[in-house]
mmCIF file of C-alpha atoms in Angstrom:
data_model
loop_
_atom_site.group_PDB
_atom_site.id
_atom_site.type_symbol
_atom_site.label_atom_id
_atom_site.label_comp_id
_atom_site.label_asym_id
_atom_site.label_seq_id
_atom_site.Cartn_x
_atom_site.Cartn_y
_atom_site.Cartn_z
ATOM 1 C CA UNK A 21 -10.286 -2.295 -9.023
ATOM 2 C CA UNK A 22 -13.285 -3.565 -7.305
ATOM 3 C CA UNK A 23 -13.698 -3.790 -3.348
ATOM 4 C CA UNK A 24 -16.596 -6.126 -1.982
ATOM 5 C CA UNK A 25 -18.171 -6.309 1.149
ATOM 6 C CA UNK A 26 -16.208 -8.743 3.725
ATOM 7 C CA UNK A 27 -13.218 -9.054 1.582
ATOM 8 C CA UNK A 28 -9.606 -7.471 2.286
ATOM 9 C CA UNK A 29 -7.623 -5.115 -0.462
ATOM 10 C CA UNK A 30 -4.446 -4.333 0.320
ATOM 11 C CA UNK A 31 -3.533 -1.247 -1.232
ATOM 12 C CA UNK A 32 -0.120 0.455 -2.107
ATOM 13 C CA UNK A 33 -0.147 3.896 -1.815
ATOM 14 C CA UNK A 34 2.703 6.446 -3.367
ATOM 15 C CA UNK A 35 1.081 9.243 -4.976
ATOM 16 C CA UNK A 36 1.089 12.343 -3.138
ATOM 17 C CA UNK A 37 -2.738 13.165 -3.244
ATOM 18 C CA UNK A 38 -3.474 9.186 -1.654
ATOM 19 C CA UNK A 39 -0.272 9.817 0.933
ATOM 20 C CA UNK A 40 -2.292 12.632 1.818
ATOM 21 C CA UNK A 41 -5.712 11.218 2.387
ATOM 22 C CA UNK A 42 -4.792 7.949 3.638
ATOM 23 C CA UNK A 43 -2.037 10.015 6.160
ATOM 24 C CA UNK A 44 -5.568 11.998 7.201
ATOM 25 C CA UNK A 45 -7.678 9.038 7.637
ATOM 26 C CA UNK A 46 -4.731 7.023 9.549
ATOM 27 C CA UNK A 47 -4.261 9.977 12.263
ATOM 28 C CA UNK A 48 -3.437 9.232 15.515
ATOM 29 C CA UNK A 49 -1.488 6.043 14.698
ATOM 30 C CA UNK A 50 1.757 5.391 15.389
ATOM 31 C CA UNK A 51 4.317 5.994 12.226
ATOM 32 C CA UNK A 52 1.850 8.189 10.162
ATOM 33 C CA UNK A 53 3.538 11.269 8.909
ATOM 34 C CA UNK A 54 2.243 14.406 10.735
ATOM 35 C CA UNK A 55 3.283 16.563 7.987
ATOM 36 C CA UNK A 56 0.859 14.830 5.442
ATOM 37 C CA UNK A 57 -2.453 14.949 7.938
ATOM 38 C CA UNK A 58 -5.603 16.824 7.065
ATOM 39 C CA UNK A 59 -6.294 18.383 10.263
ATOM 40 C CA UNK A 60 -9.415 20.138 9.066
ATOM 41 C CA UNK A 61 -10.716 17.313 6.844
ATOM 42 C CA UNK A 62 -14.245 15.889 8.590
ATOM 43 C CA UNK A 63 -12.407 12.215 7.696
ATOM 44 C CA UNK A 64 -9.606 12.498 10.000
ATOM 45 C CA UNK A 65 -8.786 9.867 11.786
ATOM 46 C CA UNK A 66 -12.079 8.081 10.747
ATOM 47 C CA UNK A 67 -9.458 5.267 8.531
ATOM 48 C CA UNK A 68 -12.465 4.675 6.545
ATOM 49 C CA UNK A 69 -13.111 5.947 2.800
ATOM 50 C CA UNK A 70 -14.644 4.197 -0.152
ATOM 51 C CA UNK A 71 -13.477 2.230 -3.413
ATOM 52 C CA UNK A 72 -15.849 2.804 -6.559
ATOM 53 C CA UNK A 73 -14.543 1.255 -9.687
ATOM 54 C CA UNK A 74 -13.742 2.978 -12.959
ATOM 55 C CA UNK A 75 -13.678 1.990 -16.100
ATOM 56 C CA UNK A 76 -11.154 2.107 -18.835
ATOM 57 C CA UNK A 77 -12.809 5.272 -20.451
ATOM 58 C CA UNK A 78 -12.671 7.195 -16.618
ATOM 59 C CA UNK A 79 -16.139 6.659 -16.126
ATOM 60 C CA UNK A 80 -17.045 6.117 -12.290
ATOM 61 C CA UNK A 81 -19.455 3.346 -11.148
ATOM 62 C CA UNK A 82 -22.611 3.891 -8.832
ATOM 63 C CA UNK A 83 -21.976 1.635 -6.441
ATOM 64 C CA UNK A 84 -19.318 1.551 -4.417
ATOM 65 C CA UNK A 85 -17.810 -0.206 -1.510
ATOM 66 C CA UNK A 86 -16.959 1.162 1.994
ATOM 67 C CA UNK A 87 -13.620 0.402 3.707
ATOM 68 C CA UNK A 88 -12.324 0.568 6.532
ATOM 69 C CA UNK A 89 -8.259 0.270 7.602
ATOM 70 C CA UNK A 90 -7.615 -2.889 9.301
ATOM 71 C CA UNK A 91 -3.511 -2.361 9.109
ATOM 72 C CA UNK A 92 -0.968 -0.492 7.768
ATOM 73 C CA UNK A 93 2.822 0.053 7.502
ATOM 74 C CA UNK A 94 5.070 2.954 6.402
ATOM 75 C CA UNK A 95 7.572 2.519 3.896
ATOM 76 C CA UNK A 96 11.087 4.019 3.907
ATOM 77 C CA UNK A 97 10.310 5.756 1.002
ATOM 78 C CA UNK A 98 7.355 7.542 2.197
ATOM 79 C CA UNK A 99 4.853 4.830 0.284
ATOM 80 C CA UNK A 100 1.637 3.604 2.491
ATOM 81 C CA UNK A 101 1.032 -0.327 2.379
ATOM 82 C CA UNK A 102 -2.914 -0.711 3.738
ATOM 83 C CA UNK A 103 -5.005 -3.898 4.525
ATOM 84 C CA UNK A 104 -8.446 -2.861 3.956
ATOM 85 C CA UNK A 105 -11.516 -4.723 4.427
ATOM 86 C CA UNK A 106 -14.925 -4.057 2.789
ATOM 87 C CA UNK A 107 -17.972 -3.371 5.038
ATOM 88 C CA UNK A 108 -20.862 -2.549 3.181
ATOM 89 C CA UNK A 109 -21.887 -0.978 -0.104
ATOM 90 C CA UNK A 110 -23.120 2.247 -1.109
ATOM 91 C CA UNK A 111 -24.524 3.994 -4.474
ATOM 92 C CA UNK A 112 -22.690 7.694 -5.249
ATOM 93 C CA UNK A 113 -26.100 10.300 -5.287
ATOM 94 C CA UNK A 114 -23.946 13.580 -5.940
ATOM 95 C CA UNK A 115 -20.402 14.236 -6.631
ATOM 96 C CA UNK A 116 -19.345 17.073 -3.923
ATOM 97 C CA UNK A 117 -15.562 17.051 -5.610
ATOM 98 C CA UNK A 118 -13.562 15.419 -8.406
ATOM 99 C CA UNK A 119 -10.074 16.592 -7.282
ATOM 100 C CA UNK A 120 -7.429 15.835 -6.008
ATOM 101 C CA UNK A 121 -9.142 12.813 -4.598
ATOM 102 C CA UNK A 122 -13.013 12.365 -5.606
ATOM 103 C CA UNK A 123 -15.698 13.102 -2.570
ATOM 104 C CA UNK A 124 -18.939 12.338 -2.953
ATOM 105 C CA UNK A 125 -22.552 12.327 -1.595
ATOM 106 C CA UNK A 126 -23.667 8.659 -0.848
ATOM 107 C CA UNK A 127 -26.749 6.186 -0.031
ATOM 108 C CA UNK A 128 -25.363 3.496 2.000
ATOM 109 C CA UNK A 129 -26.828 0.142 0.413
ATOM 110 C CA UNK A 130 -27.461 -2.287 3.480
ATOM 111 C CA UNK A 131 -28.297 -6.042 2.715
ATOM 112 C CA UNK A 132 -30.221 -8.085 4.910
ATOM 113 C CA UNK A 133 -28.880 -11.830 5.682
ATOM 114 C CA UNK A 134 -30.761 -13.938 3.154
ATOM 115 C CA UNK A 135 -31.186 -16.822 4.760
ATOM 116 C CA UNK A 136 -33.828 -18.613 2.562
ATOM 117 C CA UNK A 137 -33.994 -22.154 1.707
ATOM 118 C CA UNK A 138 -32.964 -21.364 -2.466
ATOM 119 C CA UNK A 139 -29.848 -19.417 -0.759
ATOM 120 C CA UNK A 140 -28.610 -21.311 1.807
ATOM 121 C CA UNK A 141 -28.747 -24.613 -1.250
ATOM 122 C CA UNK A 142 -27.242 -22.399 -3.920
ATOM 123 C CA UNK A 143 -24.466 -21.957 -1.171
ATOM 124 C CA UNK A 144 -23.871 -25.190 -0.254
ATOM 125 C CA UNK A 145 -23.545 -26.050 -3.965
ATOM 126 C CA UNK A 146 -21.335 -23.428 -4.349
ATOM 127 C CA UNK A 147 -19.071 -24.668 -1.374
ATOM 128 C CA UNK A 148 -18.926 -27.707 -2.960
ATOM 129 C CA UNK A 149 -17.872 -26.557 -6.319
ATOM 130 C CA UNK A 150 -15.406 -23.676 -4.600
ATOM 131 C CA UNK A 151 -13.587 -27.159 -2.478
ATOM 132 C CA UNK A 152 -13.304 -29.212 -5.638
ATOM 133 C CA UNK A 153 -11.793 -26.163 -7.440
ATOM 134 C CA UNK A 154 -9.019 -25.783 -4.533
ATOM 135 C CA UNK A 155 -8.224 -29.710 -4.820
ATOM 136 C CA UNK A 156 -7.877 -29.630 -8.986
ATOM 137 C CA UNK A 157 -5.998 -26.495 -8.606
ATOM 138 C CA UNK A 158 -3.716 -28.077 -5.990
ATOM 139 C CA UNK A 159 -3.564 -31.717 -8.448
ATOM 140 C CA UNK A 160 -2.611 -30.018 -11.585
ATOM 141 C CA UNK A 161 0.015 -27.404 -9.870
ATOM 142 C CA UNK A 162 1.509 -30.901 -8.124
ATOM 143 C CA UNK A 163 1.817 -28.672 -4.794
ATOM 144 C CA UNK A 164 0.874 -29.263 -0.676
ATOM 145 C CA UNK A 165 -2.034 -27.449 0.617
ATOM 146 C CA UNK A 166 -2.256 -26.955 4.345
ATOM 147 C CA UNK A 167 -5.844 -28.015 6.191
ATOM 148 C CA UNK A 168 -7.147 -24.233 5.847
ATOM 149 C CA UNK A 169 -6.202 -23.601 2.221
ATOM 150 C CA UNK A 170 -8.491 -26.674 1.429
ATOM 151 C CA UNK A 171 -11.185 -25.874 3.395
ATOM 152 C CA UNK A 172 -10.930 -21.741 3.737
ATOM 153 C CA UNK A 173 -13.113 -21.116 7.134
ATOM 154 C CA UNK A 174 -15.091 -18.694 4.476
ATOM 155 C CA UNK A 175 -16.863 -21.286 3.128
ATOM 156 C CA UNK A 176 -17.979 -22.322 5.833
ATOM 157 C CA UNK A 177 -18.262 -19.656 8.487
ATOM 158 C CA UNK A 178 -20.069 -16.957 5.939
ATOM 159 C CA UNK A 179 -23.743 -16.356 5.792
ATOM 160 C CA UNK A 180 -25.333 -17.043 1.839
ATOM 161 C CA UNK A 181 -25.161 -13.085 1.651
ATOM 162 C CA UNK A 182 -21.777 -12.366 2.756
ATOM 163 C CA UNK A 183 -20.850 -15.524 1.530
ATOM 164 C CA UNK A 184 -21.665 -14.290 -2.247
ATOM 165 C CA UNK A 185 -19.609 -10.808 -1.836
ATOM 166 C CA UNK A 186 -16.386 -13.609 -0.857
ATOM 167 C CA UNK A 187 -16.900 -15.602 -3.927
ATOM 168 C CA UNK A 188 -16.818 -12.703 -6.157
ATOM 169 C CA UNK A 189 -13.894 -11.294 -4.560
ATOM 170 C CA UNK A 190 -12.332 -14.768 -6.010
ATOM 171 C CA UNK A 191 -12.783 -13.287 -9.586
ATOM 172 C CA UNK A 192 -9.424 -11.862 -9.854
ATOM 173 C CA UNK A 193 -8.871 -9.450 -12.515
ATOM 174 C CA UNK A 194 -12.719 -9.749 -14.113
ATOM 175 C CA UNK A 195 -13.349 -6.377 -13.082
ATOM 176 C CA UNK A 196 -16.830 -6.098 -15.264
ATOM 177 C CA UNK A 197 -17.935 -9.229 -13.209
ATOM 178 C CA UNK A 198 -17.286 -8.641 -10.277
ATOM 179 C CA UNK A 199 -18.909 -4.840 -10.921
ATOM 180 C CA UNK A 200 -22.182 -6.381 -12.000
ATOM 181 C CA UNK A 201 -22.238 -8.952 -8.685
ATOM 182 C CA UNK A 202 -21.656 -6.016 -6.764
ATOM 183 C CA UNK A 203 -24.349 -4.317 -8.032
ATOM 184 C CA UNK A 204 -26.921 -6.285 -7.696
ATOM 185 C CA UNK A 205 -29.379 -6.164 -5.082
ATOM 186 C CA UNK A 206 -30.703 -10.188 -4.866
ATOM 187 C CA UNK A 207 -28.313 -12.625 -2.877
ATOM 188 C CA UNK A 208 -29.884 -15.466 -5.205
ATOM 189 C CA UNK A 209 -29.600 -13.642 -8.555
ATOM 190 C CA UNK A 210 -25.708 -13.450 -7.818
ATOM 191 C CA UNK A 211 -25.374 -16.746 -6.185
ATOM 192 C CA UNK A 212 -27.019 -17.810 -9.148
ATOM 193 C CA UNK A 213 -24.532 -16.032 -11.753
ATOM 194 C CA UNK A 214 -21.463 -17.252 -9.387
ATOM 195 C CA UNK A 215 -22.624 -20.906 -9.048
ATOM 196 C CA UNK A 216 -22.300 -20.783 -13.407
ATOM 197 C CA UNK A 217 -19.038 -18.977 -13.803
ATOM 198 C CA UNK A 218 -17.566 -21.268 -11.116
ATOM 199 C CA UNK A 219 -19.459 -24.290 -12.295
ATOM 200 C CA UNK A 220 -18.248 -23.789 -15.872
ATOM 201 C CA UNK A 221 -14.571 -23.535 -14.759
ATOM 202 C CA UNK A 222 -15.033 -26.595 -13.018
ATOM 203 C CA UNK A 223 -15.830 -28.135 -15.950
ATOM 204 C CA UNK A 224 -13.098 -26.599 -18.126
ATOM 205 C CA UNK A 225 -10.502 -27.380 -15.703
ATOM 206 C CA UNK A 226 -11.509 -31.266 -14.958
ATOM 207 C CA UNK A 227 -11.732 -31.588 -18.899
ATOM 208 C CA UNK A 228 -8.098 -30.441 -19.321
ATOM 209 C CA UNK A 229 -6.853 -32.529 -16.006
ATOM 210 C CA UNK A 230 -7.891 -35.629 -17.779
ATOM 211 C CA UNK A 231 -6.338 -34.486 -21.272
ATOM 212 C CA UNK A 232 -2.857 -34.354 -19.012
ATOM 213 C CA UNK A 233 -3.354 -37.312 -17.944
ATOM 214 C CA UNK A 234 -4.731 -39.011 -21.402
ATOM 215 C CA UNK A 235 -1.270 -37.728 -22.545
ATOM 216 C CA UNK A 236 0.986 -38.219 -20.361
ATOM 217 C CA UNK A 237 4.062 -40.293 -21.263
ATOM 218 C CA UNK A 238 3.685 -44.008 -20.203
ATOM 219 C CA UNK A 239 5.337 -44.944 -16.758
ATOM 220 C CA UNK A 240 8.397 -47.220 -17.664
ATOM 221 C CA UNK A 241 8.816 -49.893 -15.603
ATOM 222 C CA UNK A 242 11.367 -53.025 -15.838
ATOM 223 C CA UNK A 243 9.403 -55.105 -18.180
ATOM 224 C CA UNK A 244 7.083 -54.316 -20.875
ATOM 225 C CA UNK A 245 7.074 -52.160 -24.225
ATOM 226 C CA UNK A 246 7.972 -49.197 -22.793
ATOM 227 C CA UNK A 247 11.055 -49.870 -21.358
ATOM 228 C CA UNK A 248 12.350 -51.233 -25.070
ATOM 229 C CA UNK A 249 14.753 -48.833 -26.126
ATOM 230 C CA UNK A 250 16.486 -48.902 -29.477
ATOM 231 C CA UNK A 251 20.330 -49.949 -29.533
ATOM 232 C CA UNK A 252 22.690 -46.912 -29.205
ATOM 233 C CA UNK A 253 24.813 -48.038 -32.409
ATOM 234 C CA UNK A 254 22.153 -49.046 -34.410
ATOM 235 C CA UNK A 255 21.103 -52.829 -36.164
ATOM 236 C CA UNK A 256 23.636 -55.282 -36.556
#
């Protein structure tokens, strides 16, 4: 799993260690089990903590995100549903303790708006190419898309900056990607990256629309070819 900046990952918490700490960090709100809180831990009640990805091999990536609890709700079976959202990133300096839950020393990583005149067009390309995406997607899945789901106020409403931590929240399930964007330090250089893996799909996608449609069966109608149909009993 990879957090980003500005984004929101819901999490689903059941095992006992992650009750624990997120029971810590969510003290003082209503339905959170006392029995489970930290009282001693320097995090409770703080309902912030930090998301670093690892890999398949259990190696831990540098930089992480920071998150803080927007929501939550307590299951009937003692399991912790939590809306997180990303605020900014950080890179692990020194691990203080790998169990039961990892702690570690960290650098927070703060970006600057970049509001320069190659960032602000590389994000109103990639606007473009994020709204076309939506309207294939919604063409090719035959479904209705409400005003917002067209246009998400994201697009529009986000700074080139945060804008670029959104779009590569949109990555779903390319982990490795979405690690790199997050790690690198240039707005541009990952507008840049996101403007070709998005671009690409675009591509991809509008080539296999029109393939559909090349091959679609012909519309029948009450004259013409297509509506000749062969007798049921055969020749006379």
């Amino acid at each position: 799993m990879v957090a980003l900046p500005g984004a929101v990952t819901p999490l689903n918490i059941f095992e006992a260690r992650y009750r624990v700490l997120f029971s810590t960090l969510l003290a003082g709100d209503d339905g959170v089990e006392d029995g489970l809180i930290n009282h001693e831990s320097p995090f409770c009640g703080s309902k912030k903590f930090g998301i670093s990805h690892v890999n398949s091999e259990g190696g831990v990536s540098q930089v992480g995100t920071l998150l803080k609890i927007e929501g939550h709700q307590q299951l009937p079976d003692g399991q912790i549903t939590t809306f997180n959202r990303g605020l900014e990133r950080y890179k692990i300096m020194k691990v203080i303790q790998k169990q039961p839950v990892l702690i570690a020393e960290v650098e927070m990583m703060p970006e600057e708006d970049d509001t320069s005149p190659q960032a602000r067009q590389l994000a109103a390309d990639l606007v473009t190419i994020v709204k076309q995406l939506i309207e294939l997607n919604v063409k090719m899945r035959k479904i209705k898309a409400t005003e917002s789901e067209l246009n998400p106020p994201e697009l529009t409403d986000l700074h080139p900056t945060r804008l670029s931590f959104f779009l590569a929240s949109l990555l779903l399930d390319n982990y490795m990607q979405q690690q790199a964007l997050l790690s690198l330090d240039s707005t541009v250089e990952r507008l840049e990256i996101e403007k070709e893996v998005l671009g690409n799909t675009l591509k991809y996608l509008s080539a296999r629309y029109a393939l559909q449609g090349a091959f679609a069966p012909a519309a029948t109608g009450s004259e013409g070819e297509a509506d000749k149909q062969p007798p049921t009993a055969g020749p006379d």
